[in-house]
Tab-separated table of C-alpha atoms in Angstrom:
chain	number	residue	atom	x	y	z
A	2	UNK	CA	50.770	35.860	22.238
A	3	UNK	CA	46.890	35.322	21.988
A	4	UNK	CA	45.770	31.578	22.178
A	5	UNK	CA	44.175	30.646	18.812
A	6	UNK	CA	40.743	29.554	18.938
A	7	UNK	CA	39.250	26.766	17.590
A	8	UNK	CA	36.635	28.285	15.325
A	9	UNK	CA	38.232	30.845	12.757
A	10	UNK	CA	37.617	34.347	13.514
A	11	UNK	CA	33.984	35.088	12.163
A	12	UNK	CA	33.084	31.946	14.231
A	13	UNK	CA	30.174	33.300	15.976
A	14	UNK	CA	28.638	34.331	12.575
A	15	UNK	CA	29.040	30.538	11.739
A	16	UNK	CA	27.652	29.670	14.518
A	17	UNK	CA	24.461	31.496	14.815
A	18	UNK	CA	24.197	30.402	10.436
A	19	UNK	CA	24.199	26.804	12.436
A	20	UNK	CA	22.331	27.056	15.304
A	21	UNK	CA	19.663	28.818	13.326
A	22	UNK	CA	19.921	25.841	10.625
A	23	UNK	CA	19.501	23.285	13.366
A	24	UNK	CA	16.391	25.190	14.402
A	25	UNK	CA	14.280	25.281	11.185
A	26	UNK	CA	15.135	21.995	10.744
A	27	UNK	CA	13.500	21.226	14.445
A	28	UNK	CA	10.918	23.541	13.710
A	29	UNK	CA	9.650	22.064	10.442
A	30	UNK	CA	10.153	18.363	11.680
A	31	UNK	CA	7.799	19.075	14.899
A	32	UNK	CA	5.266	20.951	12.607
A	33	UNK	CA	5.695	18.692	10.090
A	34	UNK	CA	4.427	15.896	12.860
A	35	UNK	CA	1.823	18.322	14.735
A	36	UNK	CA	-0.080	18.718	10.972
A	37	UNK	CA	0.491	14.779	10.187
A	38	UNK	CA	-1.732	13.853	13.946
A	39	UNK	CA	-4.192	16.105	12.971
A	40	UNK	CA	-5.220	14.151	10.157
A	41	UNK	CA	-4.543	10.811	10.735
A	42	UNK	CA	-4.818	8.604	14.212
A	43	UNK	CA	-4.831	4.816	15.504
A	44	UNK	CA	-8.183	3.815	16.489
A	45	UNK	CA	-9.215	0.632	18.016
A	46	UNK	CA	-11.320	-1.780	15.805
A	47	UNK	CA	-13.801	-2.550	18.714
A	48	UNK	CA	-14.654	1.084	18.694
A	49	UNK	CA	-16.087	1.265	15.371
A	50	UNK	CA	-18.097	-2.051	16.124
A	51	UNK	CA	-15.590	-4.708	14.302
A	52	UNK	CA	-15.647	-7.694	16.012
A	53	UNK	CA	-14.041	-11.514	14.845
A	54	UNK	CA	-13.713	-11.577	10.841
A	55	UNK	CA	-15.290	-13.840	9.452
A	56	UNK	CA	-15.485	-15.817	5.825
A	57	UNK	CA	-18.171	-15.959	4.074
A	58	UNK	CA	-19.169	-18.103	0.411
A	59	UNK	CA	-21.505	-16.914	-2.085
A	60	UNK	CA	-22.606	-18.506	-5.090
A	61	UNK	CA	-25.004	-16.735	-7.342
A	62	UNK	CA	-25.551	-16.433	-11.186
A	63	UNK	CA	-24.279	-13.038	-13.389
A	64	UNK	CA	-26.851	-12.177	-16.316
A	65	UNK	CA	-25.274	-10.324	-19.058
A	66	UNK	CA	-28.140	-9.506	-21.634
A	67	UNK	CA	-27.042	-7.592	-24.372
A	68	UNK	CA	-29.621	-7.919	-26.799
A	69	UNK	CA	-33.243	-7.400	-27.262
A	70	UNK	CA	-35.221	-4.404	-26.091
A	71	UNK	CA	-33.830	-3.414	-22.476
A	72	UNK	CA	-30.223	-5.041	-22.273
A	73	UNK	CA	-28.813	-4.489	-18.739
A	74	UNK	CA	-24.946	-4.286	-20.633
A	75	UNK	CA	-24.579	-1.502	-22.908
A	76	UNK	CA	-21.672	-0.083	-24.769
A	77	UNK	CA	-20.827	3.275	-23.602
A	78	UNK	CA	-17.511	3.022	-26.334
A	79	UNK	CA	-16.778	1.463	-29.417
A	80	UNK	CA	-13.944	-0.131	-30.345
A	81	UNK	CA	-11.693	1.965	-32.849
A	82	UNK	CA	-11.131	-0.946	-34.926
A	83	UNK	CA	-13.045	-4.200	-35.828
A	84	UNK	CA	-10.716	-6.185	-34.056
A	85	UNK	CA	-12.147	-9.613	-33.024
A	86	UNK	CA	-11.030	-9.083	-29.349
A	87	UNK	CA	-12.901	-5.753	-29.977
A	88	UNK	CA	-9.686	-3.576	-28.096
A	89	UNK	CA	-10.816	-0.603	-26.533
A	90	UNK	CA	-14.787	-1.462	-25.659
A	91	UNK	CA	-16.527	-0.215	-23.105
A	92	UNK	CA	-19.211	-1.530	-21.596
A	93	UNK	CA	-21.746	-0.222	-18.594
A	94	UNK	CA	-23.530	-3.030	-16.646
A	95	UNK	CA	-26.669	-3.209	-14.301
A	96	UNK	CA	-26.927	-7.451	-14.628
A	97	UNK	CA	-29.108	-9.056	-12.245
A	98	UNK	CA	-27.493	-11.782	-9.904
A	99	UNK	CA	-29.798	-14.601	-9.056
A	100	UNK	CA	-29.684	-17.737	-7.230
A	101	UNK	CA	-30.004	-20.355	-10.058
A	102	UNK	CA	-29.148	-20.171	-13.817
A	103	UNK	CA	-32.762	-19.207	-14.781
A	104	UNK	CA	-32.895	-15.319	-14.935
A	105	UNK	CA	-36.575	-16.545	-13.771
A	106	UNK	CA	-35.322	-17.301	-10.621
A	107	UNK	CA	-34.836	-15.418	-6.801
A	108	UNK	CA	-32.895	-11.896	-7.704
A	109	UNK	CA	-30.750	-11.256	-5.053
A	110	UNK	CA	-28.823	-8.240	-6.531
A	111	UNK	CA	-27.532	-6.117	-9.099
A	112	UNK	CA	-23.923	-6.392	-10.666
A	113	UNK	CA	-22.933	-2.818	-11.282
A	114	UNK	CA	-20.437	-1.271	-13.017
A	115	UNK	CA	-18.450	-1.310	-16.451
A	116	UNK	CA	-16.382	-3.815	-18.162
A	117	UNK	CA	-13.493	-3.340	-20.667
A	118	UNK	CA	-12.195	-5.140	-23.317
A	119	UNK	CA	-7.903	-4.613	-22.149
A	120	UNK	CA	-6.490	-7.082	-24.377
A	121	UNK	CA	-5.572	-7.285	-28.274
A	122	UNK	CA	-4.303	-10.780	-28.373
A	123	UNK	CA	-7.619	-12.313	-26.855
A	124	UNK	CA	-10.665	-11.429	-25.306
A	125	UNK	CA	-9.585	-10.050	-21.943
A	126	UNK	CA	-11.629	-7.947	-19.821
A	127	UNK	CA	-10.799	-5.605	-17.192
A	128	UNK	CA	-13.497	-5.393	-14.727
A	129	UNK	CA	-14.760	-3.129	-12.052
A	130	UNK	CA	-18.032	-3.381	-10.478
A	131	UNK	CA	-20.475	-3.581	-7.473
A	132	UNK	CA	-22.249	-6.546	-5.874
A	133	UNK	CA	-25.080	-4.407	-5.055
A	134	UNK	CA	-27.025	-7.151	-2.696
A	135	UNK	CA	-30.886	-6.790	-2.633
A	136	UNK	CA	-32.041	-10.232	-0.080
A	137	UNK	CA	-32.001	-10.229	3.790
A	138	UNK	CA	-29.755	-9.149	6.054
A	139	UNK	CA	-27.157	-8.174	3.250
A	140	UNK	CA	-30.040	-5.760	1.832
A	141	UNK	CA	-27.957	-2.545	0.971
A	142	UNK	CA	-24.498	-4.251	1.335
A	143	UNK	CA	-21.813	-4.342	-1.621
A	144	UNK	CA	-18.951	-6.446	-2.197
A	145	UNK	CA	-16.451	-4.380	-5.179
A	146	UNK	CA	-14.362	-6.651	-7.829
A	147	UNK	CA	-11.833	-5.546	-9.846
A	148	UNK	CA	-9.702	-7.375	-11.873
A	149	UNK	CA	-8.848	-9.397	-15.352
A	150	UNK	CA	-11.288	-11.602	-16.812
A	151	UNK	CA	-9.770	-14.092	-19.643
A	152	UNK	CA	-13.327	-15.421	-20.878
A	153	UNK	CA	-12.557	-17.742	-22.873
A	154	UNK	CA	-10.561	-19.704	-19.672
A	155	UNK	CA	-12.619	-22.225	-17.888
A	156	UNK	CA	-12.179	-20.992	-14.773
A	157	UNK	CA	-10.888	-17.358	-14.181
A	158	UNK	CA	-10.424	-15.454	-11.133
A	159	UNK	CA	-10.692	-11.921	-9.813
A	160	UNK	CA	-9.876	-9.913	-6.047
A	161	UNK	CA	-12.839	-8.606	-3.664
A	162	UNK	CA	-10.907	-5.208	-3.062
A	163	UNK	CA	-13.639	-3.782	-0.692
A	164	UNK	CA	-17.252	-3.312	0.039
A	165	UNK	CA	-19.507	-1.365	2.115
A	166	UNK	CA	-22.253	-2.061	5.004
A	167	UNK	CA	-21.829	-5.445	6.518
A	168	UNK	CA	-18.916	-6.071	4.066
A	169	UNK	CA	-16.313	-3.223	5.096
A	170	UNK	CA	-13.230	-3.714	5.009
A	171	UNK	CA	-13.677	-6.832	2.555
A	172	UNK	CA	-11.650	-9.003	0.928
A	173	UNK	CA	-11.109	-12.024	-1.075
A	174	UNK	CA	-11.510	-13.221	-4.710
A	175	UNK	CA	-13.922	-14.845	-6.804
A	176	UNK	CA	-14.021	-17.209	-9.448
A	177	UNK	CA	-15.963	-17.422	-12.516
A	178	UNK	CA	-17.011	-19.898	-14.928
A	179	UNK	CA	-19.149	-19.247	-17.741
A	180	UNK	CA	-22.588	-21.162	-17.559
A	181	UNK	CA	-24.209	-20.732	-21.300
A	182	UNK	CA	-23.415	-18.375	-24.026
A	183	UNK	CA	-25.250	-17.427	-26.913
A	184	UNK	CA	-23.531	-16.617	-30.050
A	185	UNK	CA	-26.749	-15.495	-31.805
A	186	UNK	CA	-27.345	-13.299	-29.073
A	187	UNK	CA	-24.197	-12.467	-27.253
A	188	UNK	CA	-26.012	-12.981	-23.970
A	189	UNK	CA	-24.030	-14.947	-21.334
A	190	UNK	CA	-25.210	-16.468	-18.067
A	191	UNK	CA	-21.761	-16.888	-15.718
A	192	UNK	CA	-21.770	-18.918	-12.280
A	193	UNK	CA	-19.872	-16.819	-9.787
A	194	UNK	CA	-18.586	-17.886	-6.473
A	195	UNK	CA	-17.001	-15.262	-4.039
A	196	UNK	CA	-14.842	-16.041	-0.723
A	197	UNK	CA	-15.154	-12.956	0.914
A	198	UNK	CA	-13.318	-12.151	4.299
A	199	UNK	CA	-15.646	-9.106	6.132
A	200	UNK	CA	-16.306	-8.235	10.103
């Protein structure tokens, strides 16, 4: 009497449905990994010229003129509804930074970007622009903030999330306090100091 085997008797069908299974599965893992280190790679930081990071702190002042005959914040949209948080504003922004509260004073850069009014309770902005640095060796340099700004808190506080030039790789936060404000005018003058970790 024949011994039985231990696979049933279209075993070698299974089989080669297994073996050819175990292959794809090899075959798509290994390609899957030959296409993934073809776009991606460690590099060494001293290669692209990073050396010791290093903190710097700024402290400059953010002009936001909205009225009179060349603002440098305009509304780009309006909210749907007279709300007095106005919900759903929009509003592009090319405000000088300078060194001292007087708009008079040295310019060191542009602020550029948009702000958003993000909050129907109270005014809360949402806010995403450029430190677009003008002065020395930081000439052509940005530092990029994005975050919530309650303005009506005394002191509020947003992340660094990046930069460019001499501030790649950048980050930190800043924090805000509002210098003047005029309600006949809507203009607002805001001291901003930034702790910004760059190479």
């Amino acid at each position: 009497m024949a011994k039985r085997g231990v696979f049933p008797a279209n075993s070698s069908h299974t089989f080669f449905t297994l073996l050819s299974l175990l292959s794809f599965i090899c075959f798509a893992r290994t390609t899957g990994e030959s296409r993934g280190a073809a776009f991606v790679r460690r590099l060494d930081p001293n290669k692209l010229g990073l050396g010791k990071e290093k903190l710097s702190h700024f402290r400059f002042y953010w002009h936001d003129i909205v009225s009179g005959p060349n603002p440098s914040a305009v509304v780009v949209v309006q909210p749907p509804t007279n709300a007095s948080t106005a919900f759903g504003m929009v509003r592009m922004i090319d405000n000088p930074m300078t060194e001292r509260p007087e708009l008079s004073s040295k310019l060191i850069g542009k602020a550029q970007g948009f702000y958003a009014s993000a909050a129907q309770q109270e005014v809360g902005l949402i806010m995403a622009m450029n430190f677009a640095f003008l002065q020395g060796k930081y000439n052509g340099s940005t530092i990029t903030v994005l975050g919530r700004n309650p303005v009506f808190s005394k002191v509020r506080e947003m992340p660094v999330i990046g930069g460019s030039g001499l501030f790649r790789f950048a980050r930190g936060y800043v924090q805000v306090r509002t210098h003047n404000f005029d309600l006949n005018t809507g203009d607002a003058i805001v001291e901003y100091t930034a702790y910004v970790f760059h190479y």
